[in-house]
XYZ file of C-alpha atoms in Angstrom:
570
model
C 28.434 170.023 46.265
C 29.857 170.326 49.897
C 28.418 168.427 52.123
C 27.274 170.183 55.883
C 29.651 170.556 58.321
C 29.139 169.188 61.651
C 30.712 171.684 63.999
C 32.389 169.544 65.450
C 36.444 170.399 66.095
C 38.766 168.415 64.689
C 41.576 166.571 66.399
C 44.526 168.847 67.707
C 48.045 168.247 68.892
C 49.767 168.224 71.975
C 52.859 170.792 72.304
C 54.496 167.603 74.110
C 54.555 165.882 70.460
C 58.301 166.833 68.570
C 55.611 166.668 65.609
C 52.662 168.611 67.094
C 53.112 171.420 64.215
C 52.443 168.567 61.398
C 49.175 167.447 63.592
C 47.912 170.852 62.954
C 49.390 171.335 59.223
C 47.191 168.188 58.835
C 44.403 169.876 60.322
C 44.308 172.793 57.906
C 44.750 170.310 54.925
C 42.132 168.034 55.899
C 39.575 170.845 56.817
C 39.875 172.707 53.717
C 39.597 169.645 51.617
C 36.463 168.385 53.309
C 34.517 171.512 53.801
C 36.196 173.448 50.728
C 36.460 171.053 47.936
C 34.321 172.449 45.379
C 36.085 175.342 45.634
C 39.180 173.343 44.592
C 40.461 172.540 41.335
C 41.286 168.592 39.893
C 45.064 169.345 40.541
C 44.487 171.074 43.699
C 42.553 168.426 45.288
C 45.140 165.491 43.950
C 47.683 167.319 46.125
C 46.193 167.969 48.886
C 45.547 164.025 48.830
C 48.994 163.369 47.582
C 50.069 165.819 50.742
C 48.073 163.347 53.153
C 49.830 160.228 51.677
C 53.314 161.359 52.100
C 55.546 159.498 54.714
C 55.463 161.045 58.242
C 59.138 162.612 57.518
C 58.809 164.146 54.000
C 55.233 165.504 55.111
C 56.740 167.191 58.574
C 59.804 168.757 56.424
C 57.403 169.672 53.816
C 55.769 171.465 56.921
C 58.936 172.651 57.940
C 59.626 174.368 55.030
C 55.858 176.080 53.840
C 56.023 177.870 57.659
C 59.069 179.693 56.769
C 59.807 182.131 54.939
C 60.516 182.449 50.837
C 60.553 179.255 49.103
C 64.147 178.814 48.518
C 66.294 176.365 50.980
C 69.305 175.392 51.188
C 69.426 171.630 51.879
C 72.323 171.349 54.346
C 70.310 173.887 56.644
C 67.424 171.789 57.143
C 67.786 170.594 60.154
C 64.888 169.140 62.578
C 66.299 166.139 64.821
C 62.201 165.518 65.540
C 61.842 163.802 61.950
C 61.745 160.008 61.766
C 63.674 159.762 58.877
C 66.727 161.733 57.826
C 66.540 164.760 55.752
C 68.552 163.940 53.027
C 65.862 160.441 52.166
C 63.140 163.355 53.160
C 64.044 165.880 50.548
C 64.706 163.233 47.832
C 61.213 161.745 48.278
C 60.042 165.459 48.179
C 61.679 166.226 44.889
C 60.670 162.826 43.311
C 57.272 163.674 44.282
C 57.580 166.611 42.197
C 56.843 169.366 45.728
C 60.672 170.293 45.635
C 63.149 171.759 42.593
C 66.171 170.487 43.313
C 67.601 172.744 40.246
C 65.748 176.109 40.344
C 67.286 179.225 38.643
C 68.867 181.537 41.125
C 69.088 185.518 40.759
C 72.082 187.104 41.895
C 69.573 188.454 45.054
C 69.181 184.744 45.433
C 72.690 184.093 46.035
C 73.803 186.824 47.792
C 70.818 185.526 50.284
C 71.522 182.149 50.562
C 75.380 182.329 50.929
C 77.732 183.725 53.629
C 80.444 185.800 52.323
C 82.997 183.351 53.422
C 81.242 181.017 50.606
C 81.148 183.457 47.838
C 84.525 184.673 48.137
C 86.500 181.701 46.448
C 83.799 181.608 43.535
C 83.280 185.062 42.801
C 85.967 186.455 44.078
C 88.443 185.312 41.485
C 86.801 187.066 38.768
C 86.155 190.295 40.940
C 90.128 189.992 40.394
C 90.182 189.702 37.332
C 88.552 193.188 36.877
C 90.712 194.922 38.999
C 88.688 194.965 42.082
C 90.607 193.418 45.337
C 89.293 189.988 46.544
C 88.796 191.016 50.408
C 85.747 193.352 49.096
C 82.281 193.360 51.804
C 79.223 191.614 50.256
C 77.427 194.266 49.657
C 80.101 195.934 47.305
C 80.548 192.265 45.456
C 76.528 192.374 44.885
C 76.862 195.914 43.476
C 79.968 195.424 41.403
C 77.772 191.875 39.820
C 74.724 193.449 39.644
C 74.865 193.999 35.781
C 77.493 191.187 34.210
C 75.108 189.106 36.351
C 71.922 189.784 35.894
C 70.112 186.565 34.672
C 68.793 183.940 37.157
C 70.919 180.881 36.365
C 70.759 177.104 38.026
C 73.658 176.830 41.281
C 75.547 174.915 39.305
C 76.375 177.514 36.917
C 77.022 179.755 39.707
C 79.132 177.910 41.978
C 80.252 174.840 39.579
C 82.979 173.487 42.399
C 80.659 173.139 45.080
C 77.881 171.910 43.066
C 77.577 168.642 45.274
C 78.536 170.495 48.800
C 75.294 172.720 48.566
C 72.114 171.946 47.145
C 69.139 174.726 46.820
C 65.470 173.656 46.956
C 62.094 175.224 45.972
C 59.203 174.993 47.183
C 56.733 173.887 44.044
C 53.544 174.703 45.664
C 53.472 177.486 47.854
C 50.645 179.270 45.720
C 48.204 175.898 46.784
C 49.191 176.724 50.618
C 48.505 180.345 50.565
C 45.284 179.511 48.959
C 44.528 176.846 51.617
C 45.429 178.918 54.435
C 43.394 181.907 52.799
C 39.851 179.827 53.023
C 41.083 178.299 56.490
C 41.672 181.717 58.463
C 39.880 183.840 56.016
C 42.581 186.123 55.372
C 46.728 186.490 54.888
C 47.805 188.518 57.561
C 47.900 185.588 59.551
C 50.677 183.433 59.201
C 51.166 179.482 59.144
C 52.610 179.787 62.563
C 49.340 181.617 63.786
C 48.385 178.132 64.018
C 50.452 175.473 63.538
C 52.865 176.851 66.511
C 49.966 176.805 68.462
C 48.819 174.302 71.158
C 45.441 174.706 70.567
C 44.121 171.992 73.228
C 44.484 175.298 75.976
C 42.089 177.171 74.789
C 38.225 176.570 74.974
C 36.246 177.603 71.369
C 32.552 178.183 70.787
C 30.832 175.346 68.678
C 30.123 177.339 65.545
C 27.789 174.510 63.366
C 28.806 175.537 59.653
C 27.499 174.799 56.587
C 28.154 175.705 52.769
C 25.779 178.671 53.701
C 27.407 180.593 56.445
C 31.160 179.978 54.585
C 32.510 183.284 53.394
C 33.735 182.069 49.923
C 31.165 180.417 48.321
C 32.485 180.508 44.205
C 36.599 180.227 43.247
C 36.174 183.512 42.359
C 35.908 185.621 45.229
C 39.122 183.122 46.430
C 40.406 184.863 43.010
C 39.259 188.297 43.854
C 40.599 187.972 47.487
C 44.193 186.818 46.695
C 44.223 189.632 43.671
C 43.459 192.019 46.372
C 46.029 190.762 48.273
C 48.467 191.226 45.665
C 47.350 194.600 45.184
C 47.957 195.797 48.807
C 51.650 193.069 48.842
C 52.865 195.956 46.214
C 51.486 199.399 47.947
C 53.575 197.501 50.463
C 57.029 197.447 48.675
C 56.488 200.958 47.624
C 54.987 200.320 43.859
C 52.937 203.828 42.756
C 49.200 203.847 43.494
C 48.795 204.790 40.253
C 50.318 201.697 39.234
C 48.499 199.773 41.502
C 44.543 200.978 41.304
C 43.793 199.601 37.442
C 44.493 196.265 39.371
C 41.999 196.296 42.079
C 38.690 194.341 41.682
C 35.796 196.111 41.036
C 32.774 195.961 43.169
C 31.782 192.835 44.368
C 28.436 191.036 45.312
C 30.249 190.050 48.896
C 29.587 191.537 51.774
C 32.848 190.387 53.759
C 34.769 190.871 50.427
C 33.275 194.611 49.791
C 34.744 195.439 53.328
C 38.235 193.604 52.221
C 37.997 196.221 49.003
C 37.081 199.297 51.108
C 39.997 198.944 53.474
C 42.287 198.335 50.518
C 40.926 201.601 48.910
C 41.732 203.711 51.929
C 45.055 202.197 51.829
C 45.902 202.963 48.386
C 44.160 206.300 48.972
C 46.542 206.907 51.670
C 49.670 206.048 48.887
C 48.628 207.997 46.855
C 47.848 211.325 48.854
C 51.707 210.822 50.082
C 52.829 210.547 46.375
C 51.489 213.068 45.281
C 48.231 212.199 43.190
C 45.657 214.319 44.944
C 42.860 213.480 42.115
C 43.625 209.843 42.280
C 43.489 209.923 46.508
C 39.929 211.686 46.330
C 38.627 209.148 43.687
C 40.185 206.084 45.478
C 38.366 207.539 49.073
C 35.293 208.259 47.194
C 34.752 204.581 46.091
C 35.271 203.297 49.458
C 32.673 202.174 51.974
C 35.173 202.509 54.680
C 34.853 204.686 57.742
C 37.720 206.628 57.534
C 37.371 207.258 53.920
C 35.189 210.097 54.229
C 36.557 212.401 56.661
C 40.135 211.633 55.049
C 38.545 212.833 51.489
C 36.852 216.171 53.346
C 40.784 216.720 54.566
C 42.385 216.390 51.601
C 39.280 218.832 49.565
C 40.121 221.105 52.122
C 43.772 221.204 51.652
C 43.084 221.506 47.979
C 41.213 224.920 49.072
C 38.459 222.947 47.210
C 35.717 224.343 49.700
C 32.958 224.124 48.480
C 33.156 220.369 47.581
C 33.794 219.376 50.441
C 30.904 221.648 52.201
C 28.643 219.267 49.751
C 29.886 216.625 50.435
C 30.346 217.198 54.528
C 27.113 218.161 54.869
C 25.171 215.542 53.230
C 27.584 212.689 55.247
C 26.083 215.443 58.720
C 22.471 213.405 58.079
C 24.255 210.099 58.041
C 24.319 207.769 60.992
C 28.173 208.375 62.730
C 30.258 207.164 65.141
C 31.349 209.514 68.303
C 34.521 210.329 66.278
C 33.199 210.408 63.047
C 30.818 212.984 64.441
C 33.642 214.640 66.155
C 35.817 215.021 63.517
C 33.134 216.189 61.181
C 31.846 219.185 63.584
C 35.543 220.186 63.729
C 35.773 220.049 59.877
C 32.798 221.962 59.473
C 33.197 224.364 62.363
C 36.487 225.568 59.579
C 34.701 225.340 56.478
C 32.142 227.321 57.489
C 33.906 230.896 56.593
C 35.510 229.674 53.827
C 31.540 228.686 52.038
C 30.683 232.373 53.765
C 27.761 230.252 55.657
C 27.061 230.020 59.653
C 29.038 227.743 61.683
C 27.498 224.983 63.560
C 26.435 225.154 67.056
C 28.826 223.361 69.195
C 28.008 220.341 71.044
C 26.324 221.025 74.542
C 27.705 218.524 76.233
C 26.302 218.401 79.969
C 29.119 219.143 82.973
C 30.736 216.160 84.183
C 30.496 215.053 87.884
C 34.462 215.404 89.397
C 35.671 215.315 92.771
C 39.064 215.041 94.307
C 40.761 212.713 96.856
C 44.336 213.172 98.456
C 45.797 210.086 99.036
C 49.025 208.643 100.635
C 51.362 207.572 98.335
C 50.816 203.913 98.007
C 54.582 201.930 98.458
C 53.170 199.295 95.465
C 50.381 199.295 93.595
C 48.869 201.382 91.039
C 46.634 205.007 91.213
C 43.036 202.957 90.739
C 43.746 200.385 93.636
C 44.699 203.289 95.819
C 41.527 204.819 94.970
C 39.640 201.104 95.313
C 41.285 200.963 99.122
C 39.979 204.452 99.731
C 36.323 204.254 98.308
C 35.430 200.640 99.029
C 33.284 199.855 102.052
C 31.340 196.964 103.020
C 28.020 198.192 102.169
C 28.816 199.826 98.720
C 32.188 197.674 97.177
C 34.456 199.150 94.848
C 35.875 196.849 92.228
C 38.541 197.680 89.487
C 36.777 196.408 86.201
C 37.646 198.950 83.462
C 36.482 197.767 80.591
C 35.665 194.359 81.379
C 32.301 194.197 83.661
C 30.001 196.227 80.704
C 31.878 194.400 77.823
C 31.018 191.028 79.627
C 27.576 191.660 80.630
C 26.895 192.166 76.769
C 29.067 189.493 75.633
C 26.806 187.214 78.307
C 24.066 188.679 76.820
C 24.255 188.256 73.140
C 26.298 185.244 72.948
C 23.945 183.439 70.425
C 23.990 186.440 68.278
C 28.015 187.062 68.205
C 28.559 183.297 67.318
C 25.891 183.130 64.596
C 27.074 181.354 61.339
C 26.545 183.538 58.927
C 29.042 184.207 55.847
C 32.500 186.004 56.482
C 31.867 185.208 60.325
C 33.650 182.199 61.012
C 36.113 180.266 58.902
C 37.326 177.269 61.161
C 36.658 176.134 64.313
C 39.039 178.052 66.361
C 37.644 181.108 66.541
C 37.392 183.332 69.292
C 34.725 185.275 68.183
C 33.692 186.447 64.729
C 35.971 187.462 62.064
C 33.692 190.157 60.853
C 33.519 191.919 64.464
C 34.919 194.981 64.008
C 33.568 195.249 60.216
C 31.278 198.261 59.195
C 28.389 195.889 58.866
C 28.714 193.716 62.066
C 25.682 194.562 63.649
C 23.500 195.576 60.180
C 23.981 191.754 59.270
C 22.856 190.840 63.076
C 20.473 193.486 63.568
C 17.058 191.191 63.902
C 19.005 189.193 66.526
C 20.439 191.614 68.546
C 16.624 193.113 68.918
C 15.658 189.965 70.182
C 18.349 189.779 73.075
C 17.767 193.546 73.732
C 14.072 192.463 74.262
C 15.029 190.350 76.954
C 15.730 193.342 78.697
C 12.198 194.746 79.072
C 11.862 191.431 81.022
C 13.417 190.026 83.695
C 14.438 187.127 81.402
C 17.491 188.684 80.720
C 18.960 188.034 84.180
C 18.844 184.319 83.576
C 20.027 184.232 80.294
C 23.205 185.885 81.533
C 23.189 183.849 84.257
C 23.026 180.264 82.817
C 25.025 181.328 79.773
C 27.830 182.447 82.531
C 27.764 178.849 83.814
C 27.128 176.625 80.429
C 30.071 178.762 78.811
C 32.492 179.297 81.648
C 36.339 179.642 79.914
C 35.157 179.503 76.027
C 36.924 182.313 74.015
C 34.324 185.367 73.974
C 35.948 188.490 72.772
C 33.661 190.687 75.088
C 34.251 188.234 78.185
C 37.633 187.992 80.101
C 37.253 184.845 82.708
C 39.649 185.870 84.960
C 38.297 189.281 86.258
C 34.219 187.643 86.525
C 33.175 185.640 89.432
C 29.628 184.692 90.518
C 29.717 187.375 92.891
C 30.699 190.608 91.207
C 28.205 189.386 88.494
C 25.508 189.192 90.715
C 25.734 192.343 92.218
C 25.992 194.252 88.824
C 22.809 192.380 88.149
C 21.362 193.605 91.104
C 22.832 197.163 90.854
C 22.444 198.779 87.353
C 19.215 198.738 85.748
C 17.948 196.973 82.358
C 17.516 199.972 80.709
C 21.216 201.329 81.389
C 22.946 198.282 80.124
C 20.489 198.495 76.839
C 21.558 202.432 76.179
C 25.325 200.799 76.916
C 25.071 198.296 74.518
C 23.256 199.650 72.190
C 26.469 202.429 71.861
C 28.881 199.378 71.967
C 27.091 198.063 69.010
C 27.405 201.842 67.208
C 31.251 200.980 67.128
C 32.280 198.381 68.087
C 36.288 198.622 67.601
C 36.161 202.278 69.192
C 33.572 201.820 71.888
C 34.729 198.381 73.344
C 37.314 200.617 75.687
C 37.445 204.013 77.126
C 35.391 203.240 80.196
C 35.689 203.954 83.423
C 38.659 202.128 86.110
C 36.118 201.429 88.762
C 32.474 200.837 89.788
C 30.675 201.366 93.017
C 28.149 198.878 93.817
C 25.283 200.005 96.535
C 23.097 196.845 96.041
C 20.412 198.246 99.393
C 19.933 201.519 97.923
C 16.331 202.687 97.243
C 16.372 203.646 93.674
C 17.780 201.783 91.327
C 19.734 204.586 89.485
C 21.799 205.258 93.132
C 22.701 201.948 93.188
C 26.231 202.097 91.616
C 28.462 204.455 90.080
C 31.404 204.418 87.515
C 34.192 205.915 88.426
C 37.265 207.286 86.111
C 40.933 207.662 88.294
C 43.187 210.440 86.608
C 46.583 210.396 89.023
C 48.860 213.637 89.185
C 49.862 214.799 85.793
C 47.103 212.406 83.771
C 44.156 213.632 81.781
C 41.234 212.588 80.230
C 41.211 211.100 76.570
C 38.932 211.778 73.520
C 37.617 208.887 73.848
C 36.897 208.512 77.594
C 35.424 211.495 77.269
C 32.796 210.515 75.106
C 31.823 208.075 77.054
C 31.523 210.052 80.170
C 29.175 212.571 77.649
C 27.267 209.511 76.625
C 26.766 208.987 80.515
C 25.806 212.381 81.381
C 23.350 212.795 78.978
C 21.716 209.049 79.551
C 21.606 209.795 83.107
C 23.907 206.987 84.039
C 25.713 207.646 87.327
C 29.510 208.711 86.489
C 32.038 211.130 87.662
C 36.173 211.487 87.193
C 38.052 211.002 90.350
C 41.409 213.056 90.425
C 44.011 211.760 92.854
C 46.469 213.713 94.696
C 49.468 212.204 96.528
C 49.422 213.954 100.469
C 52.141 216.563 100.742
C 53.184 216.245 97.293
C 52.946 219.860 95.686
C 53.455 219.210 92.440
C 50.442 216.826 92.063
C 47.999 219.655 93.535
């Protein structure tokens, strides 16, 4: 049994410490032994504690050596002048203590890596000689012509048997142990041991996330199992190995939520492989299996490439009732708009998308500065103030908002505590898993509650990591007046579409917004504005949210900007 975790953040280092990188190695260790353990095996467990016991030198090259790359070293290129103790006593405590082989077996790969040409030459070249070949051959014609007389890993010494003492080679014993730590610390592999232990992490303020066993993502060795398999699966689509090869490998469903959405981004991976190889069948049944939102509309592609219309009618139709994204939706009205002849049925009414509110403003050409702050100059007055927020001011409002919600413990969500926000946030079922809670903040809204919360959540949490909320660009002011300015039942229609996708609908809106805080209705009190210079155009997905405005009856328009006397921007 684990015990609960308190929450609270464990000691971090100070880049000024040489040894600031083992402070945080001993971070990881510690935190996954505490709050992890049962998730550990006997071994495991004795060495992580043996880890903690080594000397302050041997456990800071031991660091050294996990953060780079492979786990073969050659021992007269260690070099850290920050250790207390020299190397040499370092690496011999290491291999006594059974974390180093000071006598692995080398492939010829292995060699060829670890050696300079300059090196190989008087060992290898002699018998290249002997053959015939000329001594002053380039490395990469040496590997070939060894590739097959030498194809057996063999110890150094049986490689180089002269310089046997002159250069030792080292591996690492237990790099399976760190990937597995580092998998339950950040919750995944992309990121590597430098993600953190590079990091001064004193800088940066975090959100106190209380965890306990409950909210952790892994909670049996066998989803740790089922996530590193997974891994392995996608570290050989990687390198090029057939999807064919690869699919009878991937775990099967799984009763885990975050680890489903691990599998269903795998699939569409492997799907992709296998579309470019070739295997059309296995492609469709790889995109069929996944939950992931690409998946579908990639499968409807590929059925209509196969001429296969009428399947993917079926299938495009009943995914039309589903709940989609603005793309998702997009992409399927285009898809259908062609199937349509092929099936011999009636295409689909196109969108009626309400006109867009555009006007245009010739402008001296600014000496610095960009388009939008020529356009902030122009527009801004004292009674109605222009400000450049982009996508900051909406993102922030919600982020002020919902802050208990987006730093709820729950599993998959947060895996340490140095999070900026939650690891699931851009998952399928972010909001599904949240849904209760986010009604409960959007209920605030039919109130004027909500104003406070924002408020006093803007002052109790000013500089902790929020991903919705950048510091820099939100003063008391500005907040204030957007307050004022855009009503509660604007910001719940925005949020509620920021919630529909998050990854695709946290950007895309407009450069600037007009604030007109002594207006008499509330809905003429502000305006967004979108600034396309000479030459730019709208994007897809700018455009949908300028759709999304029109139809909500939120004040927008698109403000093109022409440069005075220049002809080619009219």
């Amino acid at each position: 049994m684990t015990t609960e975790f308190t929450g609270q953040r464990p000691q971090t280092a100070n880049l000024e410490d040489p040894l600031y990188y083992l402070s945080n190695m001993d971070t990881i260790v510690s935190w996954v032994a505490d709050h992890h353990a049962d998730l550990l095996t006997d071994r495991e467990r004795n060495r992580l504690s043996a880890f903690a016991n080594l000397g302050t030198g041997p456990r800071a090259l031991l660091t050294r050596m996990v953060m780079r790359t492979g786990e073969l070293f050659r021992a007269d290129k260690l070099r850290y002048p920050e250790l207390p103790v020299p190397e040499a006593d370092a690496l011999k405590l290491l291999v006594q203590e059974g974390w180093l082989d000071n006598s692995p077996e080398l492939s010829l790969d292995d060699l060829f890596r670890l050696f300079t040409l300059a090196e190989l030459r008087p060992v290898i070249g002699g018998w290249l000689q002997q053959q015939g070949h000329p001594k002053t051959l380039g490395k990469a014609q040496m590997r070939e012509l060894l590739a097959e007389p030498f194809s057996e890993p063999r110890p150094l010494r049986d490689w180089m048997p002269d310089d046997g003492e002159a250069a030792q080679v080292v591996q690492l014993q237990d790099m399976a142990l760190f990937d597995r730590i580092r998998l339950m610390f950040f919750g995944n592999l992309r990121q590597s041991w430098t993600d953190f232990v590079l990091v001064e992490l004193g800088v940066q303020q975090f959100e106190p996330v209380p965890f306990t066993p409950e909210s952790r993502a892994f909670q049996h060795r066998s989803e740790v199992d089922c996530y590193l398999q997974m891994h392995q699966c996608r570290e050989r689509l990687d390198k090029g190995e057939p999807a064919a090869d690869v699919w009878p490998d991937v775990p099967g469903p799984v009763d885990n939520p975050w680890l489903t959405s691990r599998r269903d981004r795998l699939l569409l991976e492997l799907g992709r492989q296998a579309e470019r190889q070739g295997e059309q069948e296995l492609a469709l049944q790889v995109w069929a299996a996944s939950g992931h939102r690409e998946a579908r509309l990639k499968q409807l592609r590929l059925l209509e490439r196969m001429k296969r219309f009428d399947d993917a009618w079926a299938i495009a139709c009943q995914w039309q009732s589903k709940e989609l994204s603005d793309a998702e939706a997009q992409g399927l009205g285009r898809l259908l708009k062609r199937l349509a002849p092929k099936v011999g049925a009636d295409k689909p009414e196109p969108v009626d998308n309400p006109p867009l509110r555009e006007f245009t403003l010739t402008l001296p050409r600014p000496d610095t500065g960009t388009v939008e702050l020529a356009a902030v100059q122009h527009l801004s007055t004292e009674a109605a103030p222009v400000v450049y927020v982009e996508n900051t001011l909406i993102n922030a409002l919600f982020g002020l908002l919902c802050w208990p919600v987006i730093f709820k413990p729950i599993p998959g969500a947060f895996f340490h505590p140095f999070h900026i926000g939650p690891a699931d946030l851009t998952r399928e079922d972010f909001v599904a898993r949240r849904a209760q809670a986010f009604e409960e903040r959007f209920g605030l809204l039919k109130t004027h509650a909500y104003k406070q919360h924002i408020r006093d959540t803007f002052r109790n949490k000013q500089g902790i990591a929020n991903p919705f909320v950048f510091w820099p660009v939100l003063d008391e002011a500005l907040l204030e007046l957007a307050l004022h300015c855009i009503p509660a039942h604007h910001l719940d229609a925005l949020f509620r579409r920021l919630l529909h996708n998050i990854k695709e609908h946290r950007s895309g809106f407009p450069d600037l917004i007009r604030l007109v805080p002594d207006a008499e209705q509330p809905e003429q009190r502000y305006e967004m504005i979108e600034v396309k210079g000479p030459g730019d155009r709208l994007q897809d997905h700018q455009l949908r949210w300028l759709h999304f405005f029109a139809r909500q009856g939120i004040p927008a328009s698109v403000c093109y900007v022409r440069w005075d006397g220049d002809e080619a921007s009219v």
